[in-house]
Tab-separated table of C-alpha atoms in Angstrom:
chain	number	residue	atom	x	y	z
N	293	UNK	CA	176.623	-12.952	45.182
N	294	UNK	CA	174.474	-14.966	42.521
N	295	UNK	CA	177.041	-14.447	39.553
N	296	UNK	CA	180.267	-15.688	40.878
N	297	UNK	CA	178.371	-18.897	42.079
N	298	UNK	CA	176.989	-19.177	39.335
N	299	UNK	CA	179.997	-19.700	37.252
N	300	UNK	CA	181.352	-21.809	39.871
N	301	UNK	CA	178.724	-24.243	38.927
N	302	UNK	CA	178.891	-23.911	35.350
N	303	UNK	CA	182.867	-24.463	36.053
N	304	UNK	CA	182.176	-27.269	37.908
N	305	UNK	CA	179.068	-28.617	35.945
N	306	UNK	CA	182.219	-28.659	32.541
N	307	UNK	CA	183.611	-30.863	34.580
N	308	UNK	CA	181.545	-33.340	34.402
N	309	UNK	CA	180.751	-32.739	31.281
N	310	UNK	CA	184.200	-32.689	29.796
N	311	UNK	CA	183.865	-36.532	31.452
N	312	UNK	CA	180.975	-37.339	29.333
N	313	UNK	CA	182.155	-35.880	26.188
N	314	UNK	CA	185.248	-37.902	26.298
N	315	UNK	CA	184.067	-41.423	27.472
N	316	UNK	CA	181.232	-40.983	24.809
N	317	UNK	CA	184.432	-41.847	22.152
N	318	UNK	CA	184.547	-45.118	23.773
N	319	UNK	CA	181.078	-46.180	23.259
N	320	UNK	CA	177.491	-46.378	24.817
N	321	UNK	CA	178.660	-49.081	27.238
N	322	UNK	CA	180.876	-46.711	29.029
N	323	UNK	CA	179.439	-43.637	29.210
N	324	UNK	CA	175.958	-45.797	30.905
N	325	UNK	CA	178.895	-46.921	33.252
N	326	UNK	CA	180.010	-43.517	33.957
N	327	UNK	CA	176.226	-42.453	34.956
N	328	UNK	CA	175.878	-45.220	37.409
N	329	UNK	CA	179.252	-44.820	39.298
N	330	UNK	CA	178.406	-41.078	38.931
N	331	UNK	CA	175.008	-41.288	41.725
N	332	UNK	CA	176.607	-43.885	43.492
N	333	UNK	CA	179.699	-41.819	43.914
N	334	UNK	CA	177.415	-38.361	44.980
N	335	UNK	CA	175.999	-41.004	47.505
N	336	UNK	CA	178.926	-41.695	49.276
N	337	UNK	CA	180.239	-38.097	49.675
N	338	UNK	CA	176.704	-36.920	49.734
N	339	UNK	CA	177.063	-36.476	53.718
N	340	UNK	CA	179.926	-34.700	53.680
N	341	UNK	CA	178.896	-32.092	51.125
N	342	UNK	CA	176.096	-31.469	53.421
N	343	UNK	CA	177.750	-31.065	56.215
N	344	UNK	CA	180.526	-28.500	54.680
N	345	UNK	CA	177.067	-27.054	53.717
N	346	UNK	CA	176.801	-26.414	57.136
N	347	UNK	CA	180.097	-24.646	57.426
N	348	UNK	CA	178.857	-22.056	54.920
N	349	UNK	CA	175.873	-21.473	56.787
N	350	UNK	CA	177.874	-21.054	60.007
N	351	UNK	CA	180.231	-18.794	58.499
N	352	UNK	CA	177.575	-16.589	57.175
N	353	UNK	CA	175.875	-16.178	60.504
N	354	UNK	CA	179.279	-15.453	62.124
N	355	UNK	CA	179.807	-12.846	59.840
N	356	UNK	CA	176.595	-10.797	59.817
N	357	UNK	CA	177.056	-10.747	63.491
N	358	UNK	CA	180.551	-9.297	63.039
N	359	UNK	CA	182.184	-12.155	64.825
N	360	UNK	CA	185.202	-12.240	62.487
N	361	UNK	CA	187.447	-14.181	65.016
N	362	UNK	CA	184.597	-16.951	65.179
N	363	UNK	CA	183.831	-17.133	61.295
N	364	UNK	CA	187.679	-17.907	60.824
N	365	UNK	CA	187.676	-20.747	63.627
N	366	UNK	CA	184.593	-21.913	61.585
N	367	UNK	CA	186.640	-22.437	58.551
N	368	UNK	CA	189.100	-24.772	59.958
N	369	UNK	CA	186.540	-26.820	61.636
N	370	UNK	CA	185.476	-27.453	58.342
N	371	UNK	CA	189.250	-29.162	56.940
N	372	UNK	CA	189.128	-30.809	60.335
N	373	UNK	CA	185.437	-32.451	59.353
N	374	UNK	CA	186.398	-32.887	55.864
N	375	UNK	CA	190.174	-34.778	57.246
N	376	UNK	CA	187.327	-36.942	59.477
N	377	UNK	CA	184.529	-37.903	57.062
N	378	UNK	CA	186.620	-38.389	54.539
N	379	UNK	CA	189.044	-41.070	55.473
N	380	UNK	CA	186.006	-43.601	56.457
N	381	UNK	CA	184.631	-42.672	52.131
N	382	UNK	CA	187.793	-43.407	51.114
N	383	UNK	CA	187.565	-46.680	52.062
N	384	UNK	CA	184.675	-47.278	50.924
N	385	UNK	CA	187.019	-48.896	47.531
N	386	UNK	CA	186.816	-52.274	49.261
N	387	UNK	CA	182.747	-52.175	48.250
N	388	UNK	CA	182.615	-51.241	44.647
N	389	UNK	CA	181.988	-54.132	42.734
N	390	UNK	CA	180.181	-56.052	45.309
N	391	UNK	CA	177.614	-52.692	45.392
N	392	UNK	CA	177.487	-52.232	41.626
N	393	UNK	CA	176.585	-56.247	41.052
N	394	UNK	CA	173.902	-55.580	43.630
N	395	UNK	CA	172.304	-52.113	41.288
N	396	UNK	CA	172.334	-55.252	38.579
N	397	UNK	CA	175.751	-54.000	36.905
N	398	UNK	CA	177.829	-57.274	35.076
N	399	UNK	CA	180.365	-57.461	33.718
N	400	UNK	CA	182.393	-54.983	31.412
N	401	UNK	CA	180.017	-52.125	32.852
N	402	UNK	CA	180.485	-53.406	36.291
N	403	UNK	CA	184.547	-53.429	35.771
N	404	UNK	CA	184.079	-49.728	34.369
N	405	UNK	CA	181.731	-48.491	36.863
N	406	UNK	CA	184.435	-49.632	40.077
N	407	UNK	CA	187.138	-47.766	38.249
N	408	UNK	CA	185.594	-44.451	38.046
N	409	UNK	CA	183.930	-45.215	41.996
N	410	UNK	CA	187.647	-46.422	43.076
N	411	UNK	CA	189.450	-43.364	41.843
N	412	UNK	CA	186.868	-41.026	43.277
N	413	UNK	CA	186.383	-42.179	46.549
N	414	UNK	CA	189.960	-42.396	47.378
N	415	UNK	CA	189.547	-38.689	46.540
N	416	UNK	CA	187.218	-37.629	49.118
N	417	UNK	CA	189.514	-35.867	51.383
N	418	UNK	CA	190.802	-33.641	48.741
N	419	UNK	CA	187.073	-33.187	47.340
N	420	UNK	CA	185.871	-32.321	50.569
N	421	UNK	CA	188.454	-29.773	52.045
N	422	UNK	CA	187.869	-28.149	48.393
N	423	UNK	CA	184.918	-28.149	49.629
N	424	UNK	CA	185.242	-26.823	52.989
N	425	UNK	CA	187.883	-23.795	51.882
N	426	UNK	CA	184.732	-22.658	49.096
N	427	UNK	CA	182.421	-23.001	51.678
N	428	UNK	CA	184.714	-20.494	54.595
N	429	UNK	CA	184.999	-17.990	51.068
N	430	UNK	CA	181.356	-18.328	50.619
N	431	UNK	CA	180.154	-17.604	53.623
N	432	UNK	CA	182.142	-14.761	54.392
N	433	UNK	CA	180.555	-13.086	50.493
N	434	UNK	CA	183.505	-13.835	48.650
N	435	UNK	CA	182.580	-15.476	45.890
N	436	UNK	CA	184.601	-15.056	43.672
N	437	UNK	CA	187.809	-16.687	44.847
N	438	UNK	CA	186.203	-19.836	44.468
N	439	UNK	CA	184.759	-19.495	41.200
N	440	UNK	CA	188.587	-18.317	40.250
N	441	UNK	CA	189.510	-21.745	41.315
N	442	UNK	CA	186.533	-24.219	40.050
N	443	UNK	CA	187.909	-22.476	36.583
N	444	UNK	CA	191.839	-23.153	37.326
N	445	UNK	CA	190.070	-27.456	38.453
N	446	UNK	CA	188.167	-27.217	35.095
N	447	UNK	CA	190.538	-26.102	32.906
N	448	UNK	CA	192.945	-28.494	34.516
N	449	UNK	CA	190.079	-31.691	33.923
N	450	UNK	CA	190.028	-30.803	30.335
N	451	UNK	CA	193.212	-31.057	29.496
N	452	UNK	CA	193.887	-34.264	31.910
N	453	UNK	CA	191.391	-36.383	30.433
N	454	UNK	CA	191.898	-37.253	26.960
N	455	UNK	CA	195.983	-37.571	28.708
N	456	UNK	CA	194.158	-40.609	30.873
N	457	UNK	CA	191.562	-41.595	29.723
N	458	UNK	CA	193.060	-41.994	26.282
N	459	UNK	CA	196.516	-42.633	27.154
N	460	UNK	CA	199.701	-40.517	26.003
N	461	UNK	CA	203.225	-41.164	26.458
N	462	UNK	CA	203.872	-42.445	29.686
N	463	UNK	CA	200.792	-42.539	31.123
N	464	UNK	CA	198.800	-45.614	30.178
N	465	UNK	CA	195.304	-45.610	28.775
N	466	UNK	CA	192.884	-46.034	31.562
N	467	UNK	CA	190.009	-45.209	30.530
N	468	UNK	CA	186.853	-44.624	32.261
N	469	UNK	CA	189.367	-44.935	35.317
N	470	UNK	CA	190.758	-41.994	33.578
N	471	UNK	CA	188.317	-39.076	33.433
N	472	UNK	CA	187.835	-40.138	37.401
N	473	UNK	CA	191.679	-39.753	38.058
N	474	UNK	CA	191.836	-36.286	36.108
N	475	UNK	CA	188.638	-35.120	38.377
N	476	UNK	CA	190.299	-35.938	41.724
N	477	UNK	CA	193.578	-34.564	40.525
N	478	UNK	CA	191.871	-31.347	39.541
N	479	UNK	CA	190.287	-30.743	42.454
N	480	UNK	CA	193.102	-31.493	44.796
N	481	UNK	CA	195.115	-28.440	43.055
N	482	UNK	CA	191.719	-26.173	43.531
N	483	UNK	CA	191.879	-26.691	46.733
N	484	UNK	CA	195.387	-26.150	46.943
N	485	UNK	CA	194.684	-22.726	45.574
N	486	UNK	CA	192.264	-22.043	47.918
N	487	UNK	CA	194.801	-22.419	50.553
N	488	UNK	CA	196.877	-20.378	49.877
N	489	UNK	CA	194.244	-17.620	49.202
N	490	UNK	CA	192.991	-18.345	52.563
N	491	UNK	CA	196.369	-17.178	54.201
N	492	UNK	CA	195.090	-14.432	55.980
N	493	UNK	CA	191.849	-15.308	57.079
N	494	UNK	CA	192.670	-18.765	58.490
N	495	UNK	CA	196.173	-18.831	59.142
N	496	UNK	CA	196.224	-14.934	60.624
N	497	UNK	CA	197.899	-14.975	64.627
N	498	UNK	CA	195.167	-15.254	66.851
N	499	UNK	CA	192.707	-17.978	65.390
N	500	UNK	CA	192.346	-21.331	66.731
N	501	UNK	CA	193.300	-24.116	64.997
N	502	UNK	CA	192.120	-26.327	67.697
N	503	UNK	CA	189.036	-28.052	67.876
N	504	UNK	CA	186.167	-26.172	69.141
N	505	UNK	CA	183.315	-28.595	70.006
N	506	UNK	CA	180.480	-26.030	70.815
N	507	UNK	CA	181.732	-24.889	67.055
N	508	UNK	CA	181.026	-28.026	65.636
N	509	UNK	CA	177.960	-28.539	66.916
N	510	UNK	CA	176.780	-25.144	65.301
N	511	UNK	CA	177.889	-26.657	61.861
N	512	UNK	CA	176.281	-30.074	62.778
N	513	UNK	CA	173.152	-28.066	63.797
N	514	UNK	CA	173.100	-26.641	60.280
N	515	UNK	CA	174.953	-29.645	58.370
N	516	UNK	CA	173.550	-32.342	59.692
N	517	UNK	CA	169.801	-32.285	58.139
N	518	UNK	CA	171.151	-31.195	55.220
N	519	UNK	CA	173.719	-34.237	54.933
N	520	UNK	CA	170.836	-36.524	55.828
N	521	UNK	CA	168.504	-34.821	53.118
N	522	UNK	CA	171.444	-35.236	50.510
N	523	UNK	CA	171.690	-39.169	51.205
N	524	UNK	CA	168.240	-39.680	50.988
N	525	UNK	CA	168.057	-37.803	48.106
N	526	UNK	CA	170.654	-39.333	46.578
N	527	UNK	CA	169.727	-43.115	47.707
N	528	UNK	CA	166.463	-42.651	45.586
N	529	UNK	CA	168.365	-41.325	42.559
N	530	UNK	CA	170.453	-43.988	42.655
N	531	UNK	CA	167.583	-46.620	42.755
N	532	UNK	CA	166.437	-44.571	39.773
N	533	UNK	CA	169.368	-45.275	38.032
N	534	UNK	CA	169.584	-49.018	39.445
N	535	UNK	CA	166.111	-49.136	37.406
N	536	UNK	CA	167.094	-47.844	34.186
N	537	UNK	CA	169.970	-50.147	34.099
N	538	UNK	CA	168.041	-52.810	33.872
N	539	UNK	CA	165.403	-51.610	30.776
N	540	UNK	CA	168.930	-50.913	29.235
N	541	UNK	CA	172.257	-48.768	28.180
N	542	UNK	CA	170.136	-46.723	25.218
N	543	UNK	CA	167.901	-45.911	28.413
N	544	UNK	CA	171.013	-44.739	30.766
N	545	UNK	CA	172.886	-43.911	28.192
N	546	UNK	CA	170.395	-41.397	27.236
N	547	UNK	CA	169.514	-40.766	30.789
N	548	UNK	CA	173.252	-39.355	31.256
N	549	UNK	CA	173.641	-37.203	28.403
N	550	UNK	CA	170.177	-35.237	29.415
N	551	UNK	CA	171.629	-34.994	33.337
N	552	UNK	CA	174.719	-33.289	31.903
N	553	UNK	CA	173.091	-30.854	29.154
N	554	UNK	CA	170.543	-30.132	32.120
N	555	UNK	CA	172.797	-28.881	34.816
N	556	UNK	CA	173.920	-26.268	32.552
N	557	UNK	CA	170.651	-24.816	33.219
N	558	UNK	CA	169.725	-26.337	36.860
N	559	UNK	CA	173.817	-25.379	38.779
N	560	UNK	CA	173.123	-22.175	37.967
N	561	UNK	CA	169.807	-22.090	39.214
N	562	UNK	CA	171.268	-23.603	42.832
N	563	UNK	CA	173.815	-21.316	42.481
N	564	UNK	CA	171.345	-18.383	43.341
N	565	UNK	CA	169.812	-20.799	45.573
N	566	UNK	CA	173.440	-20.964	47.016
N	567	UNK	CA	173.393	-17.110	46.718
N	568	UNK	CA	170.404	-16.504	48.799
N	569	UNK	CA	171.142	-18.815	51.446
N	570	UNK	CA	174.199	-16.935	51.890
N	571	UNK	CA	172.966	-13.305	52.042
N	572	UNK	CA	170.010	-14.931	54.232
N	573	UNK	CA	172.562	-16.221	56.844
N	574	UNK	CA	173.895	-13.194	56.690
N	575	UNK	CA	171.468	-10.958	57.182
N	576	UNK	CA	169.819	-13.144	59.951
N	577	UNK	CA	173.412	-13.354	61.460
N	578	UNK	CA	172.766	-8.979	61.335
N	579	UNK	CA	169.183	-9.276	62.907
N	580	UNK	CA	167.881	-7.838	59.883
N	581	UNK	CA	165.075	-10.206	59.422
N	582	UNK	CA	162.882	-7.629	57.895
N	583	UNK	CA	165.117	-7.599	54.685
N	584	UNK	CA	165.340	-11.807	54.175
N	585	UNK	CA	161.391	-11.861	52.377
N	586	UNK	CA	162.876	-8.895	50.157
N	587	UNK	CA	166.269	-11.279	49.090
N	588	UNK	CA	164.428	-14.159	48.515
N	589	UNK	CA	162.145	-12.631	46.645
N	590	UNK	CA	164.640	-10.881	44.476
N	591	UNK	CA	166.861	-14.308	44.279
N	592	UNK	CA	163.341	-16.117	43.312
N	593	UNK	CA	163.235	-13.677	39.934
N	594	UNK	CA	166.765	-14.386	38.814
N	595	UNK	CA	166.143	-17.636	39.109
N	596	UNK	CA	163.151	-18.062	37.477
N	597	UNK	CA	164.349	-15.955	34.317
N	598	UNK	CA	167.199	-17.931	33.990
N	599	UNK	CA	165.836	-21.294	34.047
N	600	UNK	CA	163.115	-20.281	31.861
N	601	UNK	CA	165.942	-19.548	29.613
N	602	UNK	CA	167.540	-22.498	29.308
N	603	UNK	CA	164.091	-24.500	29.262
N	604	UNK	CA	163.510	-22.723	25.999
N	605	UNK	CA	166.832	-23.950	24.164
N	606	UNK	CA	165.582	-27.272	25.429
N	607	UNK	CA	162.511	-26.937	23.219
N	608	UNK	CA	163.711	-25.315	20.714
N	609	UNK	CA	166.786	-26.784	19.902
N	610	UNK	CA	167.412	-30.063	21.355
N	611	UNK	CA	168.946	-32.003	18.523
N	612	UNK	CA	172.034	-28.890	18.376
N	613	UNK	CA	172.572	-29.755	22.441
N	614	UNK	CA	172.559	-33.486	21.688
N	615	UNK	CA	174.849	-33.688	18.694
N	616	UNK	CA	178.060	-32.790	20.568
N	617	UNK	CA	177.807	-36.534	21.810
N	618	UNK	CA	178.396	-38.421	19.581
N	619	UNK	CA	175.962	-41.155	20.153
N	620	UNK	CA	174.108	-43.902	18.748
N	621	UNK	CA	170.857	-42.563	17.034
N	622	UNK	CA	168.898	-44.955	18.631
N	623	UNK	CA	170.399	-43.164	22.114
N	624	UNK	CA	170.567	-39.685	20.712
N	625	UNK	CA	166.947	-39.800	19.912
N	626	UNK	CA	166.098	-41.087	22.740
N	627	UNK	CA	167.707	-37.449	24.898
N	628	UNK	CA	165.794	-35.179	22.357
N	629	UNK	CA	162.840	-36.814	23.912
N	630	UNK	CA	164.104	-36.776	27.962
N	631	UNK	CA	165.168	-32.733	27.262
N	632	UNK	CA	161.271	-31.782	26.346
N	633	UNK	CA	160.240	-33.022	29.944
N	634	UNK	CA	163.181	-31.342	31.208
N	635	UNK	CA	162.144	-28.073	30.113
N	636	UNK	CA	158.903	-28.514	31.625
N	637	UNK	CA	159.950	-28.362	35.091
N	638	UNK	CA	162.745	-25.744	34.551
N	639	UNK	CA	160.413	-23.341	36.346
N	640	UNK	CA	159.736	-25.637	39.123
N	641	UNK	CA	162.927	-26.779	39.419
N	642	UNK	CA	163.935	-22.633	39.902
N	643	UNK	CA	161.430	-22.520	42.960
N	644	UNK	CA	162.420	-25.097	44.451
N	645	UNK	CA	166.335	-24.531	44.915
N	646	UNK	CA	165.971	-20.796	45.598
N	647	UNK	CA	163.438	-21.635	48.556
N	648	UNK	CA	165.178	-24.370	49.745
N	649	UNK	CA	168.264	-22.598	49.930
N	650	UNK	CA	166.721	-19.131	51.315
N	651	UNK	CA	165.128	-21.662	54.579
N	652	UNK	CA	169.008	-22.719	54.866
N	653	UNK	CA	170.186	-19.953	54.883
N	654	UNK	CA	167.877	-19.217	57.684
N	655	UNK	CA	168.982	-21.956	59.434
N	656	UNK	CA	165.496	-23.824	58.596
N	657	UNK	CA	167.425	-27.312	56.833
N	658	UNK	CA	165.427	-29.458	59.072
N	659	UNK	CA	162.228	-28.634	57.198
N	660	UNK	CA	164.044	-28.846	53.850
N	661	UNK	CA	165.676	-32.210	54.682
N	662	UNK	CA	162.120	-33.034	55.132
N	663	UNK	CA	160.504	-31.560	52.136
N	664	UNK	CA	163.417	-33.453	50.418
N	665	UNK	CA	162.832	-36.909	51.130
N	666	UNK	CA	159.297	-36.910	51.400
N	667	UNK	CA	159.050	-35.772	47.175
N	668	UNK	CA	161.768	-38.330	46.309
N	669	UNK	CA	160.833	-41.172	48.486
N	670	UNK	CA	157.117	-40.936	47.985
N	671	UNK	CA	156.621	-38.829	44.787
N	672	UNK	CA	159.653	-39.632	42.460
N	673	UNK	CA	160.840	-42.625	43.244
N	674	UNK	CA	157.450	-44.697	43.204
N	675	UNK	CA	155.497	-42.473	40.113
N	676	UNK	CA	159.017	-43.066	38.102
N	677	UNK	CA	159.164	-46.599	38.639
N	678	UNK	CA	155.634	-47.258	37.317
N	679	UNK	CA	155.817	-45.235	34.480
N	680	UNK	CA	159.353	-46.743	33.803
N	681	UNK	CA	158.930	-50.348	34.265
N	682	UNK	CA	155.172	-51.642	34.462
N	683	UNK	CA	153.809	-49.006	32.164
N	684	UNK	CA	157.321	-49.487	29.371
N	685	UNK	CA	158.303	-45.739	29.229
N	686	UNK	CA	161.698	-46.233	30.173
N	687	UNK	CA	163.746	-43.358	30.428
N	688	UNK	CA	160.587	-41.225	28.802
N	689	UNK	CA	158.852	-42.796	32.450
N	690	UNK	CA	161.562	-41.697	34.654
N	691	UNK	CA	161.965	-38.688	33.930
N	692	UNK	CA	158.352	-37.647	34.469
N	693	UNK	CA	158.703	-39.167	38.312
N	694	UNK	CA	161.200	-36.391	38.567
N	695	UNK	CA	158.893	-33.756	37.138
N	696	UNK	CA	156.324	-34.767	39.663
N	697	UNK	CA	158.723	-34.313	42.533
N	698	UNK	CA	160.346	-30.973	41.227
N	699	UNK	CA	157.126	-29.782	41.329
N	700	UNK	CA	155.765	-30.991	45.093
N	701	UNK	CA	158.874	-29.875	46.393
N	702	UNK	CA	158.281	-26.694	44.435
N	703	UNK	CA	154.421	-25.914	46.299
N	704	UNK	CA	155.812	-26.810	49.136
N	705	UNK	CA	158.720	-24.810	49.621
N	706	UNK	CA	157.439	-21.415	48.871
N	707	UNK	CA	154.592	-21.648	50.217
């Protein structure tokens, strides 16, 4: 289960990494704008993403119980939810500029951040549709089909990025907004691919395509705590990014770069936690509760091994990892320091993500929500702000606050 999800998540990360690499050629301020806008975009999408996680858990438990028809009907509920949640998010296109102004952005930084945000929220129905279909496949144990979809999306995004960002032929140069446009188009094509592959599962005769309130309640029971957790967790992250925006463009740009680099290690760990969620959900549905702890322990060992290896790279070759971005020397120097902090928290991050994935699969998403919210708002945010601003440590102080939060969440979740 884990390796195709890992490839999928790495591919999804590569889309953001490609955006950052191309936008980095435009300068420090455009790179900072992407960092600020990406955080706000994820805040807008966060609740819907959590609900789609609930679709996956519900499908996994129905699959484990042998209820094939119920799992297929849940796939349709996910698509209806994608439409219902995507429409209001798309309406946020009109509030981008005031929101970024409130977060401390001004001038060209504000304009570029708003352009990126506008494209991403307008594409929200496509994003949620893609996530709903992905949840349907993964919940049934088919992680390879979403992997192929992610690879298709990534390849298309890389091809479209330079065209839309810098312009080519009849396509005007859209700058930062072009990176978002390429991502939305790529996700739409990936969703179309998954829809064609789901013909046997969702369009088969006898599968109910109507809204089923009972199944929607099941999805809501699993997904609403995940969505709330996503919103509050990303909300704390947006406030942290806004603090860095006020500290300066160098700190924010370095933060954006390191997030992209660290996500190459973070998302495989997250994917292993995702695999644990699917496996635990199926075991719970099958009534094989005795196997749940063994599955979680094996996933934990795998996650720690992968992320510890990446942490070693962050320590040994930070300059090599930063070099491809081609940023200014002061940004690169700051990024190298942040990578050392990131290396120190890799193992804790693995423990937190796998433990929370297993708990979500078991249906205990409320506990995961509480621990994440406590970690984000009571540990990460106050400590990061204190170290970054009053104590003058800038982005390094913010990342020390992040590391402290990860360690606390890891200890609580695995216990």
